[in-house]
Tab-separated table of C-alpha atoms in Angstrom:
chain	number	residue	atom	x	y	z
A	1	UNK	CA	63.814	-197.187	54.004
A	2	UNK	CA	60.685	-197.423	52.612
A	3	UNK	CA	57.485	-198.807	54.726
A	4	UNK	CA	53.904	-199.182	53.561
A	5	UNK	CA	52.530	-197.273	56.241
A	6	UNK	CA	50.643	-195.146	53.744
A	7	UNK	CA	48.661	-198.391	52.576
A	8	UNK	CA	48.155	-200.354	55.057
A	9	UNK	CA	47.506	-196.658	57.354
A	10	UNK	CA	43.991	-196.190	54.145
A	11	UNK	CA	43.062	-199.921	54.416
A	12	UNK	CA	41.974	-199.255	58.449
A	13	UNK	CA	40.844	-196.610	57.937
A	14	UNK	CA	43.041	-194.850	60.441
A	15	UNK	CA	43.831	-191.060	60.278
A	16	UNK	CA	47.656	-189.350	60.361
A	17	UNK	CA	46.085	-187.733	63.631
A	18	UNK	CA	44.672	-190.232	65.478
A	19	UNK	CA	47.009	-192.303	64.487
A	20	UNK	CA	49.607	-189.747	65.657
A	21	UNK	CA	46.947	-189.784	69.019
A	22	UNK	CA	47.590	-193.036	69.103
A	23	UNK	CA	51.535	-193.090	69.064
A	24	UNK	CA	52.211	-190.193	70.994
A	25	UNK	CA	53.452	-188.477	68.490
A	26	UNK	CA	53.223	-185.010	65.990
A	27	UNK	CA	51.594	-185.824	62.647
A	28	UNK	CA	54.196	-184.410	61.473
A	29	UNK	CA	56.746	-187.699	62.305
A	30	UNK	CA	53.596	-189.583	61.004
A	31	UNK	CA	54.207	-187.501	57.277
A	32	UNK	CA	58.037	-187.514	57.889
A	33	UNK	CA	57.565	-191.209	58.283
A	34	UNK	CA	54.914	-191.793	55.434
A	35	UNK	CA	57.287	-190.380	53.103
A	36	UNK	CA	60.824	-191.778	54.390
A	37	UNK	CA	62.061	-188.593	55.171
A	38	UNK	CA	62.751	-190.056	59.004
A	39	UNK	CA	63.781	-193.684	60.179
A	40	UNK	CA	61.958	-193.743	63.442
A	41	UNK	CA	63.421	-195.464	67.035
A	42	UNK	CA	63.251	-199.781	67.232
A	43	UNK	CA	60.032	-198.649	69.387
A	44	UNK	CA	58.436	-196.358	67.801
A	45	UNK	CA	59.007	-198.670	64.677
A	46	UNK	CA	56.766	-201.335	66.839
A	47	UNK	CA	54.378	-199.606	67.649
A	48	UNK	CA	53.474	-198.625	64.315
A	49	UNK	CA	53.412	-202.446	63.562
A	50	UNK	CA	51.326	-203.701	66.169
A	51	UNK	CA	48.923	-200.376	65.070
A	52	UNK	CA	48.498	-202.145	62.146
A	53	UNK	CA	48.540	-206.865	63.957
A	54	UNK	CA	51.374	-206.141	61.621
A	55	UNK	CA	55.119	-207.735	61.661
A	56	UNK	CA	57.994	-204.566	61.915
A	57	UNK	CA	59.847	-206.548	58.459
A	58	UNK	CA	56.006	-206.260	56.581
A	59	UNK	CA	55.668	-202.625	57.703
A	60	UNK	CA	58.924	-201.750	56.388
A	61	UNK	CA	61.209	-202.889	53.584
A	62	UNK	CA	64.837	-202.744	54.213
A	63	UNK	CA	66.314	-201.629	51.091
A	64	UNK	CA	70.360	-202.507	49.339
A	65	UNK	CA	70.366	-198.673	49.891
A	66	UNK	CA	70.144	-198.784	53.805
A	67	UNK	CA	72.204	-201.651	53.880
A	68	UNK	CA	75.814	-199.999	52.946
B	1	UNK	CA	41.199	-179.357	71.976
B	2	UNK	CA	44.711	-179.588	71.230
B	3	UNK	CA	44.734	-178.371	67.409
B	4	UNK	CA	42.632	-175.201	69.246
B	5	UNK	CA	45.935	-175.428	71.429
B	6	UNK	CA	48.356	-175.276	68.591
B	7	UNK	CA	46.609	-172.271	66.528
B	8	UNK	CA	47.047	-171.024	70.021
B	9	UNK	CA	50.410	-170.637	70.163
B	10	UNK	CA	51.039	-170.527	66.849
B	11	UNK	CA	49.062	-167.251	66.497
B	12	UNK	CA	50.879	-165.747	70.049
B	13	UNK	CA	53.919	-166.231	68.022
B	14	UNK	CA	53.342	-164.252	65.254
B	15	UNK	CA	51.627	-161.299	66.985
B	16	UNK	CA	55.148	-161.252	69.407
B	17	UNK	CA	57.442	-161.646	66.403
B	18	UNK	CA	55.463	-159.006	64.943
B	19	UNK	CA	55.858	-156.665	67.950
B	20	UNK	CA	59.965	-157.806	67.665
B	21	UNK	CA	59.333	-156.745	64.077
B	22	UNK	CA	57.980	-153.060	65.069
B	23	UNK	CA	60.346	-152.043	67.694
B	24	UNK	CA	63.290	-153.651	66.077
B	25	UNK	CA	62.651	-151.438	62.826
B	26	UNK	CA	61.808	-148.141	65.409
B	27	UNK	CA	65.307	-148.718	67.322
B	28	UNK	CA	67.176	-149.483	63.760
B	29	UNK	CA	65.980	-146.312	61.858
B	30	UNK	CA	67.015	-144.564	65.502
B	31	UNK	CA	70.944	-146.536	65.375
B	32	UNK	CA	71.055	-145.715	61.687
B	33	UNK	CA	70.007	-142.275	61.469
B	34	UNK	CA	72.615	-141.175	64.430
B	35	UNK	CA	75.610	-143.271	63.692
B	36	UNK	CA	75.550	-145.792	66.284
B	37	UNK	CA	74.380	-148.722	64.247
B	38	UNK	CA	74.883	-151.772	65.309
B	39	UNK	CA	74.261	-150.503	69.301
B	40	UNK	CA	73.974	-154.020	70.186
B	41	UNK	CA	70.418	-154.144	71.620
B	42	UNK	CA	68.912	-153.482	68.418
B	43	UNK	CA	69.939	-156.734	67.041
B	44	UNK	CA	68.915	-158.604	69.965
B	45	UNK	CA	65.674	-157.253	68.898
B	46	UNK	CA	66.435	-158.539	65.025
B	47	UNK	CA	67.274	-162.020	66.730
B	48	UNK	CA	64.143	-162.114	69.087
B	49	UNK	CA	61.284	-161.326	65.807
B	50	UNK	CA	63.421	-164.122	63.900
B	51	UNK	CA	62.948	-166.238	66.863
B	52	UNK	CA	59.216	-165.384	67.717
B	53	UNK	CA	58.815	-166.389	63.294
B	54	UNK	CA	60.716	-169.471	63.937
B	55	UNK	CA	59.200	-170.899	66.644
B	56	UNK	CA	55.621	-169.814	64.937
B	57	UNK	CA	55.950	-172.278	62.833
B	58	UNK	CA	57.712	-174.548	64.695
B	59	UNK	CA	55.121	-175.042	67.486
B	60	UNK	CA	53.070	-177.146	66.701
B	61	UNK	CA	55.792	-179.905	65.557
B	62	UNK	CA	57.322	-179.251	68.367
B	63	UNK	CA	54.649	-179.006	71.263
B	64	UNK	CA	54.415	-182.166	70.875
B	65	UNK	CA	57.712	-183.833	72.344
B	66	UNK	CA	58.488	-187.216	70.676
B	67	UNK	CA	62.072	-188.760	69.170
B	68	UNK	CA	61.993	-186.676	66.285
B	69	UNK	CA	61.241	-183.649	67.738
B	70	UNK	CA	64.546	-184.545	69.812
B	71	UNK	CA	66.802	-185.320	67.066
B	72	UNK	CA	65.832	-182.117	65.316
B	73	UNK	CA	66.907	-180.458	68.390
B	74	UNK	CA	69.990	-182.291	69.241
B	75	UNK	CA	71.078	-182.203	65.621
B	76	UNK	CA	69.958	-178.379	65.347
B	77	UNK	CA	72.776	-178.008	68.866
B	78	UNK	CA	75.238	-180.025	66.760
B	79	UNK	CA	75.231	-178.149	63.200
B	80	UNK	CA	74.313	-173.913	65.129
B	81	UNK	CA	77.647	-175.696	67.049
B	82	UNK	CA	80.583	-175.256	64.495
B	83	UNK	CA	78.281	-172.081	62.697
B	84	UNK	CA	79.565	-170.376	65.378
B	85	UNK	CA	82.320	-170.932	65.752
B	86	UNK	CA	82.938	-169.864	62.067
B	87	UNK	CA	81.063	-166.873	63.894
B	88	UNK	CA	83.684	-166.454	66.072
B	89	UNK	CA	87.045	-167.183	64.028
B	90	UNK	CA	85.565	-164.575	61.030
B	91	UNK	CA	84.808	-161.783	64.573
B	92	UNK	CA	87.663	-162.289	66.349
B	93	UNK	CA	90.374	-162.279	62.953
B	94	UNK	CA	88.276	-159.014	61.425
B	95	UNK	CA	88.782	-157.802	65.608
B	96	UNK	CA	92.403	-157.958	65.048
B	97	UNK	CA	92.775	-156.755	62.340
B	98	UNK	CA	90.826	-153.419	62.489
B	99	UNK	CA	88.192	-154.266	60.011
B	100	UNK	CA	85.984	-153.995	63.234
B	101	UNK	CA	85.080	-151.131	65.260
B	102	UNK	CA	82.968	-151.959	67.853
B	103	UNK	CA	83.019	-152.237	71.918
B	104	UNK	CA	82.799	-155.044	74.537
B	105	UNK	CA	79.571	-154.640	74.325
B	106	UNK	CA	78.491	-154.834	70.885
B	107	UNK	CA	80.740	-157.733	70.031
B	108	UNK	CA	78.586	-159.515	72.555
B	109	UNK	CA	74.826	-158.229	71.394
B	110	UNK	CA	76.026	-159.430	67.977
B	111	UNK	CA	77.403	-163.078	68.774
B	112	UNK	CA	74.041	-163.892	71.129
B	113	UNK	CA	71.869	-162.027	68.435
B	114	UNK	CA	73.626	-164.401	65.741
B	115	UNK	CA	73.545	-166.971	67.459
B	116	UNK	CA	70.020	-167.188	68.903
B	117	UNK	CA	69.331	-166.656	65.354
B	118	UNK	CA	71.511	-169.351	63.633
B	119	UNK	CA	69.820	-171.915	66.905
B	120	UNK	CA	66.069	-171.515	65.315
B	121	UNK	CA	66.942	-171.125	61.953
B	122	UNK	CA	68.685	-174.358	61.584
B	123	UNK	CA	65.677	-175.931	63.745
B	124	UNK	CA	63.783	-175.083	60.919
B	125	UNK	CA	65.989	-176.191	58.241
B	126	UNK	CA	65.806	-179.443	59.751
B	127	UNK	CA	62.329	-179.805	60.552
B	128	UNK	CA	61.894	-180.039	56.704
B	129	UNK	CA	65.060	-182.141	55.966
B	130	UNK	CA	63.169	-184.746	58.696
């Protein structure tokens, strides 16, 4: 699943470390989510969206591949 | 404060890993030279060295027990279960057809060492994947 975390994080000048501390996860988890290697759970996805004052759909993009 | 703790954990695991590696090298050299390799405890020391090095890599990520860490642990247990079953099938075959002539102590030590190494190596592989 693709996402706009990196873009939104840079817009709001939030570092990966700061974001990890705010979400109570490791920095590696943020890196994996940004790269699309790991899909977060619904509560974590909602927390990420809330951190950027966006909706989940604005942060995470559902591909055709994800539907299969 | 958090980053200091992470570095400390990693260093400690590396130190223990080197210590176990040196000990296993010494004991393995002794068992090989006397022709009793694998004695059992020598393989366990190798497994402990592997475990320490894997933990040194995993510690900074695993110190925060978040959902990704839990998923890595869960998946690694799942894959390890089948790999360990594979070891057991191979070992049973070897023992049944007398390809291997080892004592029960050696067999259990080999299986324990393989189990430890498999679980931790699987965690490292999965942490690269997720």
